Tab-separated table of C-alpha atoms and ligand atoms in Angstrom:
chain	number	residue	atom	x	y	z
A	1	MET	CA	17.143	-42.134	-40.761
A	2	ALA	CA	13.832	-42.905	-42.468
A	3	TYR	CA	12.720	-45.498	-39.969
A	4	ARG	CA	12.674	-46.275	-36.384
A	5	ILE	CA	12.506	-50.029	-34.916
A	6	GLU	CA	10.832	-50.918	-31.897
A	7	PRO	CA	10.718	-54.537	-30.682
A	8	LEU	CA	7.190	-56.243	-30.304
A	9	SER	CA	6.395	-59.037	-27.787
A	10	PRO	CA	6.704	-62.028	-27.880
A	11	LEU	CA	8.401	-61.675	-31.365
A	12	GLY	CA	8.753	-59.229	-34.151
A	13	ALA	CA	9.468	-55.392	-34.265
A	14	ARG	CA	7.478	-52.694	-35.366
A	15	VAL	CA	9.063	-50.290	-37.996
A	16	GLU	CA	7.659	-46.834	-37.657
A	17	VAL	CA	8.688	-45.303	-40.941
A	18	THR	CA	9.131	-41.389	-40.933
A	19	ASP	CA	9.868	-40.943	-44.538
A	20	PRO	CA	8.675	-43.484	-46.953
A	21	ASP	CA	10.314	-42.066	-49.876
A	22	ALA	CA	13.693	-41.934	-48.266
A	23	LEU	CA	13.192	-45.662	-47.156
A	24	LEU	CA	12.403	-46.678	-50.889
A	25	ALA	CA	15.475	-44.907	-52.075
A	26	SER	CA	17.893	-45.648	-49.274
A	27	PRO	CA	20.837	-48.024	-50.526
A	28	THR	CA	21.113	-49.493	-46.644
A	29	ALA	CA	17.716	-49.964	-45.825
A	30	PRO	CA	17.097	-53.312	-47.421
A	31	GLY	CA	20.258	-55.026	-45.578
A	32	GLU	CA	19.298	-53.240	-42.298
A	33	LEU	CA	15.744	-54.595	-42.714
A	34	LEU	CA	16.867	-58.130	-43.504
A	35	HIS	CA	19.130	-58.020	-40.328
A	36	ALA	CA	16.421	-56.508	-38.192
A	37	LEU	CA	14.224	-59.540	-39.627
A	38	GLU	CA	16.767	-62.007	-38.159
A	39	ILE	CA	17.437	-60.530	-34.831
A	40	HIS	CA	13.695	-59.672	-34.036
A	41	GLY	CA	12.419	-63.127	-34.089
A	42	GLY	CA	11.397	-62.971	-37.774
A	43	VAL	CA	8.539	-60.534	-38.006
A	44	LEU	CA	8.527	-56.989	-39.051
A	45	VAL	CA	5.584	-54.910	-38.945
A	46	PHE	CA	5.234	-51.531	-40.890
A	47	PRO	CA	2.045	-49.758	-39.822
A	48	ARG	CA	0.374	-47.762	-42.490
A	49	LEU	CA	3.085	-47.854	-44.840
A	50	GLY	CA	0.483	-47.659	-47.832
A	51	LEU	CA	2.686	-48.980	-50.587
A	52	ASP	CA	0.725	-49.794	-53.702
A	53	ALA	CA	1.030	-53.272	-55.518
A	54	PRO	CA	4.097	-52.203	-57.778
A	55	THR	CA	5.854	-50.362	-54.970
A	56	GLN	CA	5.612	-53.329	-52.701
A	57	LEU	CA	7.038	-55.315	-55.647
A	58	ALA	CA	9.977	-52.973	-56.243
A	59	PHE	CA	10.491	-52.665	-52.360
A	60	ALA	CA	10.678	-56.433	-52.205
A	61	ARG	CA	13.234	-56.512	-55.050
A	62	ARG	CA	15.534	-54.303	-53.474
A	63	MET	CA	15.688	-57.233	-50.608
A	64	GLY	CA	16.149	-60.045	-53.078
A	65	ASP	CA	14.816	-62.132	-56.052
A	66	VAL	CA	11.141	-62.366	-56.040
A	67	VAL	CA	9.480	-65.646	-56.543
A	68	VAL	CA	6.992	-65.371	-59.656
A	69	LYS	CA	4.219	-67.821	-60.596
A	70	THR	CA	1.236	-67.892	-62.774
A	71	SER	CA	-1.105	-70.273	-60.594
A	72	ALA	CA	-4.073	-69.350	-58.821
A	73	GLY	CA	-3.723	-65.937	-57.283
A	74	TRP	CA	-0.727	-64.653	-58.941
A	75	SER	CA	-1.028	-61.306	-60.810
A	76	ARG	CA	-0.386	-61.104	-64.402
A	77	ALA	CA	-0.309	-57.231	-64.453
A	78	HIS	CA	2.447	-57.545	-61.718
A	79	PRO	CA	4.374	-60.585	-62.004
A	80	GLY	CA	5.284	-61.652	-58.492
A	81	VAL	CA	2.241	-60.008	-56.693
A	82	TYR	CA	0.002	-62.668	-55.189
A	83	ARG	CA	-3.607	-61.704	-54.129
A	84	VAL	CA	-5.386	-63.114	-50.969
A	85	ALA	CA	-9.028	-62.753	-51.266
A	86	LEU	CA	-11.782	-64.758	-50.614
A	87	ASP	CA	-13.274	-64.107	-54.001
A	88	PRO	CA	-13.210	-66.945	-56.778
A	89	ALA	CA	-11.831	-64.352	-59.544
A	90	ALA	CA	-8.804	-63.594	-57.090
A	91	ASN	CA	-7.854	-66.729	-55.600
A	92	ASP	CA	-8.697	-70.564	-55.241
A	93	GLU	CA	-10.545	-70.872	-52.246
A	94	PHE	CA	-8.229	-73.596	-50.737
A	95	PHE	CA	-5.170	-71.226	-50.964
A	96	VAL	CA	-6.930	-68.614	-48.631
A	97	LYS	CA	-9.053	-70.991	-46.129
A	98	GLY	CA	-6.113	-73.398	-46.111
A	99	SER	CA	-4.078	-70.449	-44.865
A	100	TRP	CA	-6.246	-70.379	-41.624
A	101	ASP	CA	-4.129	-73.227	-40.121
A	102	TRP	CA	-0.406	-73.062	-38.898
A	103	HIS	CA	1.885	-73.302	-41.912
A	104	ILE	CA	5.346	-72.479	-43.513
A	105	ASP	CA	4.704	-71.298	-47.022
A	106	GLY	CA	6.230	-73.862	-49.704
A	107	ALA	CA	6.635	-76.808	-47.559
A	108	THR	CA	4.842	-78.672	-49.858
A	109	SER	CA	6.168	-77.274	-53.153
A	110	LEU	CA	9.404	-78.674	-55.080
A	111	GLY	CA	12.647	-77.092	-54.316
A	112	ILE	CA	13.603	-74.444	-51.693
A	113	PRO	CA	10.662	-72.605	-49.464
A	114	PRO	CA	10.567	-68.842	-49.821
A	115	LYS	CA	13.039	-66.985	-47.747
A	116	ALA	CA	10.502	-64.174	-46.669
A	117	SER	CA	7.247	-62.724	-47.568
A	118	LEU	CA	5.869	-59.200	-47.657
A	119	LEU	CA	2.157	-59.074	-47.041
A	120	ALA	CA	0.296	-55.665	-47.245
A	121	CYS	CA	-3.315	-54.877	-46.770
A	122	ARG	CA	-5.466	-53.103	-49.406
A	123	THR	CA	-8.728	-53.341	-47.877
A	124	LYS	CA	-8.866	-54.239	-44.052
A	125	PRO	CA	-11.640	-57.078	-43.091
A	126	SER	CA	-14.724	-55.572	-41.223
A	127	ALA	CA	-14.276	-58.798	-38.826
A	128	GLY	CA	-11.797	-61.318	-38.398
A	129	GLY	CA	-8.490	-61.709	-40.639
A	130	ASP	CA	-5.860	-61.093	-38.283
A	131	THR	CA	-2.517	-62.599	-38.842
A	132	GLN	CA	-0.613	-64.650	-36.378
A	133	PHE	CA	2.847	-65.722	-36.119
A	134	VAL	CA	5.196	-67.694	-33.981
A	135	ASP	CA	9.017	-68.191	-33.627
A	136	THR	CA	9.990	-71.786	-34.721
A	137	TYR	CA	13.623	-71.405	-33.751
A	138	ALA	CA	12.419	-70.489	-30.124
A	139	ALA	CA	9.734	-73.826	-30.276
A	140	TYR	CA	12.906	-75.667	-31.068
A	141	ASP	CA	14.688	-74.111	-28.113
A	142	ARG	CA	11.923	-74.936	-25.662
A	143	LEU	CA	12.238	-78.633	-26.385
A	144	THR	CA	13.545	-80.955	-23.752
A	145	ALA	CA	17.199	-82.235	-24.282
A	146	GLU	CA	15.634	-85.617	-24.577
A	147	GLU	CA	13.423	-84.483	-27.085
A	148	LYS	CA	16.086	-82.453	-29.049
A	149	ARG	CA	18.165	-85.776	-29.181
A	150	ARG	CA	14.863	-88.146	-30.140
A	151	PHE	CA	13.782	-85.693	-32.888
A	152	GLU	CA	17.123	-85.200	-34.487
A	153	SER	CA	16.956	-87.831	-37.249
A	154	LEU	CA	13.104	-87.890	-37.840
A	155	LYS	CA	11.700	-87.125	-40.991
A	156	VAL	CA	8.063	-85.761	-41.950
A	157	TRP	CA	6.042	-86.249	-44.929
A	158	HIS	CA	4.330	-82.678	-45.819
A	159	ARG	CA	1.390	-82.994	-47.912
A	160	ILE	CA	-2.089	-81.462	-48.466
A	161	GLU	CA	-4.768	-83.609	-46.550
A	162	LEU	CA	-7.866	-82.003	-46.210
A	163	ASP	CA	-8.963	-83.522	-43.207
A	164	ALA	CA	-6.028	-81.987	-41.358
A	165	TYR	CA	-7.454	-78.444	-42.059
A	166	SER	CA	-9.892	-76.945	-39.426
A	167	THR	CA	-11.813	-75.273	-41.991
A	168	PRO	CA	-14.336	-77.148	-44.075
A	169	MET	CA	-13.818	-76.314	-47.516
A	170	ASN	CA	-16.088	-76.393	-50.672
A	171	LEU	CA	-13.704	-77.479	-53.227
A	172	SER	CA	-14.344	-78.138	-56.909
A	173	PRO	CA	-13.757	-81.301	-58.217
A	174	GLU	CA	-10.935	-80.138	-60.284
A	175	SER	CA	-9.221	-78.511	-57.464
A	176	LEU	CA	-9.853	-81.425	-55.205
A	177	ALA	CA	-7.964	-83.766	-57.990
A	178	ARG	CA	-5.212	-81.330	-58.314
A	179	LEU	CA	-4.277	-80.923	-54.583
A	180	GLU	CA	-4.901	-84.780	-54.103
A	181	SER	CA	-2.453	-85.307	-56.983
A	182	GLU	CA	0.474	-82.984	-55.591
A	183	PRO	CA	3.503	-85.166	-54.561
A	184	ALA	CA	4.462	-85.259	-50.755
A	185	HIS	CA	7.635	-83.994	-49.676
A	186	LEU	CA	10.054	-85.389	-46.995
A	187	HIS	CA	11.560	-82.866	-44.828
A	188	PRO	CA	13.578	-83.162	-41.543
A	189	LEU	CA	11.519	-82.263	-38.370
A	190	ILE	CA	14.478	-80.229	-37.364
A	191	TRP	CA	16.006	-77.704	-39.991
A	192	THR	CA	19.617	-77.051	-38.899
A	193	HIS	CA	20.195	-73.693	-40.705
A	194	ARG	CA	23.680	-72.636	-42.144
A	195	ASP	CA	24.460	-70.501	-39.335
A	196	GLY	CA	24.064	-73.600	-36.868
A	197	ARG	CA	20.603	-72.634	-35.453
A	198	LYS	CA	17.952	-75.182	-35.445
A	199	SER	CA	14.111	-74.568	-35.894
A	200	LEU	CA	11.023	-77.009	-36.254
A	201	VAL	CA	9.486	-77.645	-39.674
A	202	ILE	CA	5.824	-78.414	-38.833
A	203	GLY	CA	2.421	-77.086	-39.374
A	204	VAL	CA	-0.693	-78.378	-41.272
A	205	THR	CA	1.301	-79.715	-43.948
A	206	ALA	CA	3.286	-82.094	-41.538
A	207	THR	CA	1.015	-85.134	-41.660
A	208	GLN	CA	3.164	-88.116	-41.192
A	209	VAL	CA	6.515	-88.985	-39.375
A	210	GLU	CA	8.368	-91.432	-41.330
A	211	GLY	CA	8.822	-94.993	-39.793
A	212	LEU	CA	5.824	-94.340	-37.193
A	213	PRO	CA	2.389	-95.455	-37.317
A	214	LYS	CA	0.390	-92.735	-38.919
A	215	ALA	CA	-2.011	-91.977	-35.806
A	216	GLU	CA	1.316	-91.738	-33.607
A	217	GLY	CA	3.049	-89.523	-35.881
A	218	ARG	CA	0.081	-87.051	-36.436
A	219	ALA	CA	-0.256	-86.814	-32.687
A	220	LEU	CA	3.295	-86.055	-32.185
A	221	LEU	CA	3.266	-83.261	-34.690
A	222	ARG	CA	-0.156	-82.025	-33.725
A	223	SER	CA	1.184	-81.736	-29.854
A	224	LEU	CA	4.368	-79.785	-31.360
A	225	VAL	CA	2.007	-77.478	-33.143
A	226	ASP	CA	0.261	-76.785	-30.003
A	227	ARG	CA	3.293	-76.372	-27.933
A	228	ALA	CA	4.744	-73.966	-30.444
A	229	THR	CA	1.398	-72.002	-30.677
A	230	GLU	CA	0.454	-71.464	-27.030
A	231	PRO	CA	-1.092	-67.763	-26.975
A	232	ARG	CA	1.758	-66.708	-24.848
A	233	TYR	CA	4.178	-67.122	-27.986
A	234	VAL	CA	1.918	-65.602	-30.671
A	235	LEU	CA	2.225	-62.394	-32.078
A	236	ASN	CA	-1.465	-61.039	-33.395
A	237	HIS	CA	-1.360	-58.612	-36.189
A	238	VAL	CA	-4.810	-56.740	-36.466
A	239	TRP	CA	-4.709	-55.161	-39.813
A	240	SER	CA	-5.142	-51.657	-40.892
A	241	VAL	CA	-5.309	-50.413	-44.378
A	242	GLY	CA	-1.622	-50.070	-45.897
A	243	ASP	CA	0.102	-52.053	-43.292
A	244	LEU	CA	2.925	-54.276	-44.542
A	245	VAL	CA	4.113	-57.106	-42.519
A	246	ILE	CA	7.610	-59.153	-43.586
A	247	TRP	CA	7.956	-62.572	-42.254
A	248	ASP	CA	10.990	-64.764	-42.321
A	249	ASN	CA	9.337	-68.025	-43.902
A	250	ARG	CA	12.377	-70.094	-42.447
A	251	GLY	CA	12.144	-69.494	-38.842
A	252	THR	CA	8.644	-68.600	-38.261
A	253	MET	CA	5.072	-70.362	-38.680
A	254	HIS	CA	1.929	-68.081	-39.650
A	255	ARG	CA	-1.567	-68.420	-40.264
A	256	ALA	CA	-4.506	-65.874	-40.817
A	257	ARG	CA	-7.428	-65.885	-38.359
A	258	PRO	CA	-10.924	-66.567	-40.195
A	259	PHE	CA	-12.695	-63.997	-42.180
A	260	GLU	CA	-15.980	-64.009	-44.281
A	261	ALA	CA	-15.837	-63.390	-47.885
A	262	ASP	CA	-18.062	-60.125	-47.660
A	263	SER	CA	-15.689	-58.896	-44.958
A	264	GLY	CA	-13.574	-56.933	-47.577
A	265	ARG	CA	-10.217	-58.419	-46.650
A	266	ASP	CA	-7.824	-57.897	-49.712
A	267	MET	CA	-4.413	-58.273	-49.324
A	268	TYR	CA	-0.994	-58.369	-51.492
A	269	ARG	CA	1.908	-60.646	-50.846
A	270	VAL	CA	5.451	-60.752	-52.502
A	271	MET	CA	7.690	-63.657	-51.670
A	272	LEU	CA	11.584	-63.420	-51.726
A	273	GLU	CA	13.411	-66.638	-53.277
A	274	GLY	CA	14.631	-68.789	-50.770
A	275	ASP	CA	18.631	-69.841	-50.676
A	276	GLU	CA	18.399	-72.326	-47.756
A	277	PRO	CA	17.062	-75.817	-48.484
A	278	ILE	CA	15.078	-77.666	-45.451
A	279	GLN	CA	17.984	-79.850	-44.245
B	301	LIG	C1	-0.045	-66.326	-47.113
B	301	LIG	C2	-0.514	-66.134	-45.936
B	301	LIG	C3	-2.074	-64.897	-44.205
B	301	LIG	C4	-2.972	-63.837	-44.398
B	301	LIG	O1	-0.043	-65.106	-47.721
B	301	LIG	O2	1.144	-66.983	-47.439
B	301	LIG	O3	-0.406	-67.324	-45.116
B	301	LIG	O4	-3.099	-63.232	-43.178
B	301	LIG	N1	-1.547	-65.124	-45.663
B	301	LIG	O5	-3.625	-63.704	-45.333
B	302	LIG	MN1	1.212	-68.553	-45.888
């Protein structure tokens, strides 16, 4: 066995890799890891695995199709690799500071959100910059029976509204115009997955409940995020160089904790294509 899996609390598991080459070559590891992701609350932490960007990409490809884009942050040298760094040469400030609030990746994009993401630490921050996760299946399960009934038919508009973010951003007029022209997407508040399990679709992009006055909807959505992310439900990851974290983007929310541009934090992410629409 190239690795050992140990559950973490309150969600996730640590994958101690004893033989990285064997892990990368194993025909059964990709399927086993995707299964582990599912049964351990949607997060796998691989301490100091030390993959470089092309190897991270190759590892991801063995788990599924990889999302490739060419917009801000996406590598041209390694299509499918996306760089998270507070450096105007690396990425647009919005996409980095916008990830400091709880979110589900792809909730404001057209199409099916990514199934999972693999985030690796190239350079660790000198301060701040932890990444946090919560299980949105568990957040659904903790609702009262009355809430589950009441929320079943609610639909929520997801869009980028800068005043919903906790971090002030200094965006160029072009970035602002681009973000404000993004269309909104309507998702059910409760995602009923193919296996029948249900999760909440909330986060900073969830800005309005269809059919409710805006302020009332926003207050409801904020209270759901607050309840889902009480400290006792949060897994906090403190990065070391070479760590890799994989999260299931359908049944978790995540955020980075703030960091300074000169903290040195530099991360690479690869996403797996989703195959399950939010419904
Ligand atoms: C992301 C993201 C968080 C982080 O890459 O989608 O939200 O800790 N990253 O950098
Ligand atoms: Mn994200």
